[in-house]
Coordinates of C-alpha atoms and ligand atoms in Angstrom, one line a residue:
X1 CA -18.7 -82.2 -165.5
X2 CA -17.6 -83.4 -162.0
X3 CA -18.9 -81.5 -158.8
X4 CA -14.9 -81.2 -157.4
X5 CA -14.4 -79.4 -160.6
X6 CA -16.7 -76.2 -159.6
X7 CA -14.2 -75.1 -157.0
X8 CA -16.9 -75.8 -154.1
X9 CA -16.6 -75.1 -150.3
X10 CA -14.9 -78.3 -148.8
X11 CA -18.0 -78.9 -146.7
X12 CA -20.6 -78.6 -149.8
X13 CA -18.0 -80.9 -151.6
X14 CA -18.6 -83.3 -148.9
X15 CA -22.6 -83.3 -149.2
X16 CA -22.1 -83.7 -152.0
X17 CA -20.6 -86.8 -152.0
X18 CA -22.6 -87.8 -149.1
X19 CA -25.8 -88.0 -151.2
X20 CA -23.5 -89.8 -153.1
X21 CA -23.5 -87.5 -156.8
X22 CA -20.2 -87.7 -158.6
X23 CA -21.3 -86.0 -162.1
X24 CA -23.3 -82.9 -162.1
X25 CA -27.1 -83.4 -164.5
X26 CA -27.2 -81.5 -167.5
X27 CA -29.3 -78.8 -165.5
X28 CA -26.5 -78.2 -162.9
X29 CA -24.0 -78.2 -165.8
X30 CA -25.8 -75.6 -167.7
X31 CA -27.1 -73.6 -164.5
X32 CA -24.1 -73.9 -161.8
X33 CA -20.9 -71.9 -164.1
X34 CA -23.9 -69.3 -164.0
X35 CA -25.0 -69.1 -160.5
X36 CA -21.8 -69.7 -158.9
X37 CA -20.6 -66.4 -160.2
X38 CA -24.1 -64.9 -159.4
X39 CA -26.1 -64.9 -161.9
X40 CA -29.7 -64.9 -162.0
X41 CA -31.1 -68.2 -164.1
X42 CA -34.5 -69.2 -164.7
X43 CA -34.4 -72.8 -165.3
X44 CA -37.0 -75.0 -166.9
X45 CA -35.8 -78.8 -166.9
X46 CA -37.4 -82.2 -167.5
X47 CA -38.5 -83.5 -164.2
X48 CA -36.3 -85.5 -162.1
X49 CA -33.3 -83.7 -164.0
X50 CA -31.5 -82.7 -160.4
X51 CA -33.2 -79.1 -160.4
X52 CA -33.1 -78.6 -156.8
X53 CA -29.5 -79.7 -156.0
X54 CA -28.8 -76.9 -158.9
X55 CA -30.6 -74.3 -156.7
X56 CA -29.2 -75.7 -153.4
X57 CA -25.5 -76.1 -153.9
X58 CA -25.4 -72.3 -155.9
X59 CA -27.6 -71.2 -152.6
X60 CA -24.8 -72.8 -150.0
X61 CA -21.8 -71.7 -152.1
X62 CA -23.5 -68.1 -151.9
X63 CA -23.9 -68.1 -148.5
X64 CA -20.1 -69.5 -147.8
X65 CA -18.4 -67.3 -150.0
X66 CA -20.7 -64.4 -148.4
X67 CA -20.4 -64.8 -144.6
X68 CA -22.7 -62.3 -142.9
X69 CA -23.9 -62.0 -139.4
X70 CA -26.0 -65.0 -138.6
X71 CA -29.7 -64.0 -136.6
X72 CA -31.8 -63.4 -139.5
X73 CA -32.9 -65.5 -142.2
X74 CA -30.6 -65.5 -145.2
X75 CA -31.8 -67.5 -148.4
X76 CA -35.8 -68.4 -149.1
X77 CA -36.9 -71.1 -151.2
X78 CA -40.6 -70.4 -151.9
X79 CA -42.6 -74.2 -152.7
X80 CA -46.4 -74.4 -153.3
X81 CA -47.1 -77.8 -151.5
X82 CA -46.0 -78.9 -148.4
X83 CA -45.1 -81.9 -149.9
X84 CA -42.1 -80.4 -152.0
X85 CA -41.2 -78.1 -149.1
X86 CA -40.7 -81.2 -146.6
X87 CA -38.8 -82.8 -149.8
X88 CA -36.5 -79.7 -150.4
X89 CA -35.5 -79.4 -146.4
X90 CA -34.7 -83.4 -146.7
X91 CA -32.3 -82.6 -149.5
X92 CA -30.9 -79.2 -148.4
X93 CA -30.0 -80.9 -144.8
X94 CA -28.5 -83.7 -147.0
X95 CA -26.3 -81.1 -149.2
X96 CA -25.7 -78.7 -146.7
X97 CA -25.6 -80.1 -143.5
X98 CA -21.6 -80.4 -143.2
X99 CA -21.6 -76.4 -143.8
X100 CA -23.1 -75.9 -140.5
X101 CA -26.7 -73.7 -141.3
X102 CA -29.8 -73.9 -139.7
X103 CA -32.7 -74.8 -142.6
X104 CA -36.4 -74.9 -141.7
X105 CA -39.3 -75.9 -143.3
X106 CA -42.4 -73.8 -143.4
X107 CA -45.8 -74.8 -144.3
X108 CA -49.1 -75.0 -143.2
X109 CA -51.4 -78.2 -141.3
X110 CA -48.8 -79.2 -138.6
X111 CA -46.4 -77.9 -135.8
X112 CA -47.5 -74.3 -135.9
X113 CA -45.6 -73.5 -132.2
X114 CA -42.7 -75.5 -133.0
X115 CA -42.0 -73.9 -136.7
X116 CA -42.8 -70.3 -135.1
X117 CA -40.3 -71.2 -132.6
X118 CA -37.2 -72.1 -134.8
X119 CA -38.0 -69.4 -136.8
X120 CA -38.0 -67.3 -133.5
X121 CA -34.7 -68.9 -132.7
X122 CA -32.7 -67.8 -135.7
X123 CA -32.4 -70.2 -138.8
X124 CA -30.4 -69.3 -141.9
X125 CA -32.5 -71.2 -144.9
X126 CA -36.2 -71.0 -145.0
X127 CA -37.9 -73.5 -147.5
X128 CA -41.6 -73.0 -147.4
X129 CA -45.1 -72.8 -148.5
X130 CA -46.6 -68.9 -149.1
X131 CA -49.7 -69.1 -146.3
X132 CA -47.4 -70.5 -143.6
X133 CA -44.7 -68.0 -144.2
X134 CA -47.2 -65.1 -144.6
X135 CA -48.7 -66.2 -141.3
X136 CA -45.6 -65.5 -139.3
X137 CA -44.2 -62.6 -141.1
X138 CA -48.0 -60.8 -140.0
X139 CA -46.7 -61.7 -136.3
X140 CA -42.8 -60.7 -137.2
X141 CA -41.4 -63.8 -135.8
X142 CA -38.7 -62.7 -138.7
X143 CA -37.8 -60.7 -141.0
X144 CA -36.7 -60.9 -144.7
X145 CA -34.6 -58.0 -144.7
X146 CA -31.5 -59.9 -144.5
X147 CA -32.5 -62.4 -147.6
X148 CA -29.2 -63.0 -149.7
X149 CA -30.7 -65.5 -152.0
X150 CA -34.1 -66.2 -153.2
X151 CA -35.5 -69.5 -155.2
X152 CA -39.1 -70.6 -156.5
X153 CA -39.5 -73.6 -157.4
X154 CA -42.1 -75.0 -159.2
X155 CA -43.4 -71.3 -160.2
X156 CA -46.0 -72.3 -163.0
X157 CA -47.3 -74.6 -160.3
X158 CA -47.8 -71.3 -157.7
X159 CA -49.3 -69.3 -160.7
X160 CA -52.1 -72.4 -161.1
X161 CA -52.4 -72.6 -156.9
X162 CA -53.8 -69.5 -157.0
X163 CA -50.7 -68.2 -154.9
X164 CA -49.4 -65.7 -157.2
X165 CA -50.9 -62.4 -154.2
X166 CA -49.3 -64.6 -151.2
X167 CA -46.2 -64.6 -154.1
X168 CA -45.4 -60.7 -154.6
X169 CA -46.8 -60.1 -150.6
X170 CA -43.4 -62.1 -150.0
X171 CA -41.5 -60.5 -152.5
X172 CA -41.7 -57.3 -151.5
X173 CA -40.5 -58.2 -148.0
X174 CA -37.2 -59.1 -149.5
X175 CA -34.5 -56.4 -150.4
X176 CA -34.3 -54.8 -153.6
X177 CA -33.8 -57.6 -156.4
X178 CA -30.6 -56.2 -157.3
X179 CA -29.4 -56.9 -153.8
X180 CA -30.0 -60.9 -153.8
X181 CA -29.4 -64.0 -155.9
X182 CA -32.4 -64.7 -157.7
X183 CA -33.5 -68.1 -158.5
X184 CA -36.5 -69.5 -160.7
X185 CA -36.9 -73.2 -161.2
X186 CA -40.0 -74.8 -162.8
X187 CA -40.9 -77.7 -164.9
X188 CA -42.4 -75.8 -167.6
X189 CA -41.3 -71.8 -168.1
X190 CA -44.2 -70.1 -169.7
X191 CA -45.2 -66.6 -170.5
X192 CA -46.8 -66.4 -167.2
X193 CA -44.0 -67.3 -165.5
X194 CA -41.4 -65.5 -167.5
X195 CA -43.5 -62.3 -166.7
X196 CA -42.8 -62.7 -162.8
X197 CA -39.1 -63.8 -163.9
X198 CA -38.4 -60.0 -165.0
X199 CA -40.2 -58.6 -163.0
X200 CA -38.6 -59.6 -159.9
X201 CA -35.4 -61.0 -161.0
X202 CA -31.7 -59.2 -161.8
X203 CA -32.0 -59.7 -165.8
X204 CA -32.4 -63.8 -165.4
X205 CA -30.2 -66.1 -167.7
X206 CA -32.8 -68.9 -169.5
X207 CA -31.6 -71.9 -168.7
X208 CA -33.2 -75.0 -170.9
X209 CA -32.7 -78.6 -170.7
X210 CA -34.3 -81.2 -172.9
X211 CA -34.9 -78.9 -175.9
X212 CA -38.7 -79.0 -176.8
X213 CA -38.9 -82.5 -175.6
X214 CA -41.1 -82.3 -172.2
X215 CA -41.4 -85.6 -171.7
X216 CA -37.9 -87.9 -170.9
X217 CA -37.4 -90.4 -173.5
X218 CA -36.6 -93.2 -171.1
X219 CA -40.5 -93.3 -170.2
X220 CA -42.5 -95.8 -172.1
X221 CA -45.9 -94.0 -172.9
X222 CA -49.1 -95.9 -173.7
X223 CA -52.1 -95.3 -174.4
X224 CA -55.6 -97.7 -174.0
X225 CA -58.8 -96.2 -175.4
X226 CA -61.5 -97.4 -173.0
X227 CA -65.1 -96.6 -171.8
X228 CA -65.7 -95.1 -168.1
X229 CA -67.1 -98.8 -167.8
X230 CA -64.1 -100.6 -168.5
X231 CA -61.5 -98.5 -166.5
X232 CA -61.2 -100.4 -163.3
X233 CA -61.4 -103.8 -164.8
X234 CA -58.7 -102.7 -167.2
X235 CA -56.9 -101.3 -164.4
X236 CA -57.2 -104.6 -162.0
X237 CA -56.2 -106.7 -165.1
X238 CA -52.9 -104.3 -165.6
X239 CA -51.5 -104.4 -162.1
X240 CA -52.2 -108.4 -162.1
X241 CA -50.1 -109.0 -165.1
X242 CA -47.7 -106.3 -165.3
X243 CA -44.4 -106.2 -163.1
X244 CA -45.1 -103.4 -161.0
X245 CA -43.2 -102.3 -158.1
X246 CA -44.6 -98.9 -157.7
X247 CA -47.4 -97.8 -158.7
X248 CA -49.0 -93.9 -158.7
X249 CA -52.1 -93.3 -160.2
X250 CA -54.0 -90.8 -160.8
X251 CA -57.4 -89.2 -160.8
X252 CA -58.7 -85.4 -161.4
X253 CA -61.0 -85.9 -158.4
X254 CA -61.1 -86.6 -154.6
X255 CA -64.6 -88.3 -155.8
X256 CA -63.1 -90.4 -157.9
X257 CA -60.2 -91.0 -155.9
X258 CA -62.0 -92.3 -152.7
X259 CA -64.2 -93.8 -155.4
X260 CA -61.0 -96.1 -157.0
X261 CA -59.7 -96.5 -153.6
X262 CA -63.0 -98.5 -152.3
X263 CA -63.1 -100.5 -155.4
X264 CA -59.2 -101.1 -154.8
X265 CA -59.6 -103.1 -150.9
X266 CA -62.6 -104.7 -152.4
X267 CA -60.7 -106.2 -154.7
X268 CA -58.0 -106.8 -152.0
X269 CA -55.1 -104.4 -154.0
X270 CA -53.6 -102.5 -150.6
X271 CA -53.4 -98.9 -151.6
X272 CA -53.4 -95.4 -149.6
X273 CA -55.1 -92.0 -151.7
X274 CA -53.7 -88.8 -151.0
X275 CA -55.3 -85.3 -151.6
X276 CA -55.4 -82.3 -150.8
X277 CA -58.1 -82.4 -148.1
X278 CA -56.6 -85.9 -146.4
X279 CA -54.7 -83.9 -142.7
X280 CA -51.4 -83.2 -143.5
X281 CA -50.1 -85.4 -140.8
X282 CA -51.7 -88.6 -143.0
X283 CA -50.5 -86.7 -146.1
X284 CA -46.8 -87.3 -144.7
X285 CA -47.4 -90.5 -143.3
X286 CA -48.6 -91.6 -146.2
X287 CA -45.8 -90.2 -148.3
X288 CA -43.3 -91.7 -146.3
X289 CA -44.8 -95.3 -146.5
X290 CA -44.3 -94.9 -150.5
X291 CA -41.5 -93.6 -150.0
X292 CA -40.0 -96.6 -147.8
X293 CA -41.5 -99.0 -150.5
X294 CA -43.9 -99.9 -147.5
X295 CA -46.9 -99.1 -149.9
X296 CA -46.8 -100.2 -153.2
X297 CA -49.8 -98.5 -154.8
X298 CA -50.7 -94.8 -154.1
X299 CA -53.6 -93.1 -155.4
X300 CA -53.3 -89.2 -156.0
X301 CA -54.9 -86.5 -157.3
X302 CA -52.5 -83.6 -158.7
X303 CA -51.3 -82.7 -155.4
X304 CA -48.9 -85.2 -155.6
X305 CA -48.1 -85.1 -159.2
X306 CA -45.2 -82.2 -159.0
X307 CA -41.6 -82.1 -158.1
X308 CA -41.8 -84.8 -155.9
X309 CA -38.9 -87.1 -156.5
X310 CA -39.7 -91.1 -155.6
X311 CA -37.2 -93.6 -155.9
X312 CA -38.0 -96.3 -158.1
X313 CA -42.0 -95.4 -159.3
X314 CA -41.9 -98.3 -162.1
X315 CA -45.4 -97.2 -163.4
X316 CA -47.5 -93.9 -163.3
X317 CA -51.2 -94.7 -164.7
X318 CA -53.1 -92.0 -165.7
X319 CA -56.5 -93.1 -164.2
X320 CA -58.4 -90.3 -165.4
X321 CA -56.7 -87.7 -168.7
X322 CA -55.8 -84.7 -166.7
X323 CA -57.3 -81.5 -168.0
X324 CA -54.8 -79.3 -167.9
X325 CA -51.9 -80.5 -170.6
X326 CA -49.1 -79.7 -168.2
X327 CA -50.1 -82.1 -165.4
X328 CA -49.6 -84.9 -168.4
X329 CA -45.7 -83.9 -168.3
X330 CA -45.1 -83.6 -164.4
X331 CA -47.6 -86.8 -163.6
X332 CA -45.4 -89.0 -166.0
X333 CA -42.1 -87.3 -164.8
X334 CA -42.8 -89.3 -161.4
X335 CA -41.3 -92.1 -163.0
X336 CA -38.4 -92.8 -164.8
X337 CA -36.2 -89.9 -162.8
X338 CA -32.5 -89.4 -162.9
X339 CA -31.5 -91.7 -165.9
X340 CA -34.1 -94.6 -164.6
X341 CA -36.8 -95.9 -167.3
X342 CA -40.5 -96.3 -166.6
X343 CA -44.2 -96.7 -167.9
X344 CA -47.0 -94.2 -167.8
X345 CA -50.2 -95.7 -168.8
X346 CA -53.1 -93.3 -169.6
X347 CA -56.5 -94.7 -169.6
X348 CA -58.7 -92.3 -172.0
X349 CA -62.1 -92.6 -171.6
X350 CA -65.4 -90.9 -173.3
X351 CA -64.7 -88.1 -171.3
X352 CA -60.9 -88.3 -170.9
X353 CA -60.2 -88.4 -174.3
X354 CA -61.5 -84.6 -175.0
X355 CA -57.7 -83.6 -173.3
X356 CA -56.0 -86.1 -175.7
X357 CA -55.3 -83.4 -178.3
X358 CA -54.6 -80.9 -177.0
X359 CA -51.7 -83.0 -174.5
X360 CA -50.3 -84.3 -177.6
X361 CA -50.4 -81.0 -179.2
X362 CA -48.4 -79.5 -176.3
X363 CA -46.2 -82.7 -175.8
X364 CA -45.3 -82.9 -179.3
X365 CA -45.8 -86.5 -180.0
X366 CA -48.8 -88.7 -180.6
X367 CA -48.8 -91.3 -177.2
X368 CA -48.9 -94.8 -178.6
X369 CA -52.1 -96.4 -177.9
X370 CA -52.3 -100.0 -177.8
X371 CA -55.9 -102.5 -178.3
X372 CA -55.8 -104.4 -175.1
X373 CA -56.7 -108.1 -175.5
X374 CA -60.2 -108.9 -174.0
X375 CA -58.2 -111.6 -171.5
X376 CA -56.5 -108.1 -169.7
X377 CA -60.4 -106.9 -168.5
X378 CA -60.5 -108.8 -165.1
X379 CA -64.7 -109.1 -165.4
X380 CA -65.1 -110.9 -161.8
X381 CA -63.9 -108.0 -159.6
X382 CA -66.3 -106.8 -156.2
X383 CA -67.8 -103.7 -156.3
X384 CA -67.0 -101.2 -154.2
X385 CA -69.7 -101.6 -150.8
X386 CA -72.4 -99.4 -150.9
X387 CA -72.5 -96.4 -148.9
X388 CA -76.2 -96.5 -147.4
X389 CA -77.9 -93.3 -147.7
X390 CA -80.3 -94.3 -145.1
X391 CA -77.3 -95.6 -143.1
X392 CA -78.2 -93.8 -139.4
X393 CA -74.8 -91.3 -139.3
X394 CA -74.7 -92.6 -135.5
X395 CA -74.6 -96.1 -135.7
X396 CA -70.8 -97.8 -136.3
X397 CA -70.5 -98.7 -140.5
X398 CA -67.9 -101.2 -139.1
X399 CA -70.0 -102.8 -136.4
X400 CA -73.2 -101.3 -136.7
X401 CA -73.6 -100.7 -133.2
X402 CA -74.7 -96.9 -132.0
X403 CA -71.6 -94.9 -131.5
X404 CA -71.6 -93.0 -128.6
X405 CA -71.6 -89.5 -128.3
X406 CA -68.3 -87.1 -126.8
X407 CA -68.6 -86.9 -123.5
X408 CA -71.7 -88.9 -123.1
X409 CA -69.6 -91.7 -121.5
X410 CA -69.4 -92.4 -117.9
X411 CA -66.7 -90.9 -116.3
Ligands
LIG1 P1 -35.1 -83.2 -158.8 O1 -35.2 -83.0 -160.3 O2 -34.5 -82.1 -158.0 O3 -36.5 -83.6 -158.3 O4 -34.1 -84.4 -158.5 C1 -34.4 -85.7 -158.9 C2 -33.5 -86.7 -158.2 O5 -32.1 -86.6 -158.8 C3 -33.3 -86.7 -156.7 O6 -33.6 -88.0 -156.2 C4 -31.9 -86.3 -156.5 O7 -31.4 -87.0 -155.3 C5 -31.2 -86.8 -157.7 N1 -30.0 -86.1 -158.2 C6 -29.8 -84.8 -158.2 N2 -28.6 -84.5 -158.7 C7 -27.9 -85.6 -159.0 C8 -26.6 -85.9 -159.5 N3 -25.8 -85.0 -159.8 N4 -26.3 -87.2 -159.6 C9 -27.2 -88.2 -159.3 N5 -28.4 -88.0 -158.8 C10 -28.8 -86.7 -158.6

């Protein structure tokens, strides 16, 4: 189905072709005939199937076809990372930016005047994180009275983030459900989530793309069996022979994260490693260098492993198993989006390899697992330097001289 046969606004026509999408995804094929004539849908999709342009063009066309006094805000899009919300506002000002609304972005670790102040001003689209929002709504900078259209995204992922509270504290800000468009998007739609999905939706149409199959068949899966010992040099000897333009990999630790990332610039392999604890200014910073193609190699834990859609990610490399059989599907799904093929490589180790099951259990195939040749172990690499424990904390690790105290230098 073509977008210019959905009998769009002119102006959402024209983001539409602007971020240059001629057909619609099976997701907005299945989803938009049911939003645009205001339905409720709870959506589950592969990831990188186009979910959020399904939510944002049924949002714009909602608010078009609906004018109402501007002033207040009138459609929320609830996120649980910062990440996604930053990556939502990106493509809602792509989409919707001809049509003339305001959209702000919401979330927590920078510009806390500056967001309070646009929200002050008036905006028409909020996209943001729970805290943030929660924050200002305590202070009533606004008010969600005037809320015409409401989308979560990624709701299993706010059900695991612990924000489920912060969740229904929002929700019962908003009008009565029967008086909005309710939206629910998510990778995976379980019980859980189906649970908030009537409760605080109008009678939600299940929307399904994919079938049973979680995983997109363009991604190449593989599998090494390995011990803890033999990760890195498998890893060095991977990235040395196999094409690889960009790289995520991840760990189920900040430990092991900062761990990898020190063995990584020993061995002279330039890559950043985003958690949840790095500042959110770095986070960004960091995102966008990946983004660019500036940074080839980025090393995540989970944080990063959701809804975030990265041009181009040739491999994902599941340095440690995740634990939790869902992150297997949305980890992988960072490659291979929109019709693109990748590889995900999983390294299972002794300890790793307790999760196998039960991810192939719940993706429904066996992942192939291939014998790497002893040649692929690079055995020369450079450990990781030391981290004296004796090391005084006021002397420089760089240059070893004392580092002076704040405000102990002469003025
Ligand atoms: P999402 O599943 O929302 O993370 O989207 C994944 C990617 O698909 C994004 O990079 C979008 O720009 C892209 N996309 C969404 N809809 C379309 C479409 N109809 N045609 C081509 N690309 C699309």
């Amino acid at each position: 189905m073509r977008f210019d046969e959905l009998n769009l606004p002119e102006c959402l026509l024209q983001g539409i072709a602007g971020a240059g999408y001629e057909q619609c995804t099976p997701i907005q094929e299945q989803s938009l005939p049911l939003t645009l004539i205001g339905k409720d849908v709870a959506g589950r999709g592969q990831t990188g199937t186009g979910k959020t342009a399904a939510f944002l063009i049924a949002l714009f066309n909602r608010l078009l076809t609906n004018p109402a006094a501007a002033g207040q805000p009138r459609a929320l899009i609830l996120a649980p990372t910062r990440e996604l919300a930053v990556q939502i506002e990106h493509d809602a000002l792509l989409l919707g930016g001809a049509c003339g609304f305001s959209i702000q972005a919401v979330y927590g670790g920078v510009d806390y005047n500056r967001q309070r102040e646009a929200l002050r001003a008036g905006v028409d689209v909020i996209v943001a994180t729970p805290g943030r929002l929660i924050d200002y709504l305590k202070q009533k900078v606004c008010t969600l009275k005037a809320i015409e259209v409401l989308v979560i995204d990624e709701a299993d992922r706010m059900f695991d983030l612990g924000f489920i509270a912060d969740l229904r504290y929002i929700l019962r800000l908003l009008p009565p459900f029967d008086k909005r468009q309710n939206l629910l998007f998510s990778a995976t739609l379980n019980q859980r989530v189906m649970e908030l999905a009537y409760e605080f939706m109008n009678e939600p149409v299940k929307v399904t793309v994919g079938g049973e199959h979680l995983t997109a068949d363009n991604i190449e899966e593989v599998l090494y069996h390995v011990s803890s010992q033999e990760k890195f040099p498998l890893l060095l000897g991977l990235l040395r022979t196999e094409d690889m333009k960009r790289v995520m990999i991840f760990v189920n630790t900040k430990r092991e994260g900062e761990r990898l990332q020190a063995l990584m610039t020993a061995n002279n392999c330039s890559s950043r490693f985003l958690s949840g604890d790095v500042a959110q200014e770095k986070r960004l910073r960091i995102m966008r260098q990946f983004k660019e193609g500036r940074l080839s190699i980025l090393i995540a834990t989970d944080v990063a492993s959701r809804g975030l859609h990265i041009d181009d990610v040739s491999h994902v490399i599941n340095y440690d198993l995740p634990e939790d059989c869902e992150d297997y599907v949305h980890r992988i799904g960072r490659t291979a989006r929109v019709g693109a093929t990748g590889t995900a490589i999983s390294l299972a180790d002794e300890n790793g390899v307790l999760s196998l099951e039960a991810i192939e259990a719940y993706i429904g195939h066996p992942i192939p697992t291939v014998w790497a040749e002893d040649s692929l172990f690079v055995t020369d690499f450079k450990p990781a330097p030391q981290k004296s424990r004796n090391h005084p904390q006021n002397v420089s690790h760089r240059t070893g001289r004392p580092i002076k105290k704040r405000g102990s230098r002469r003025r």
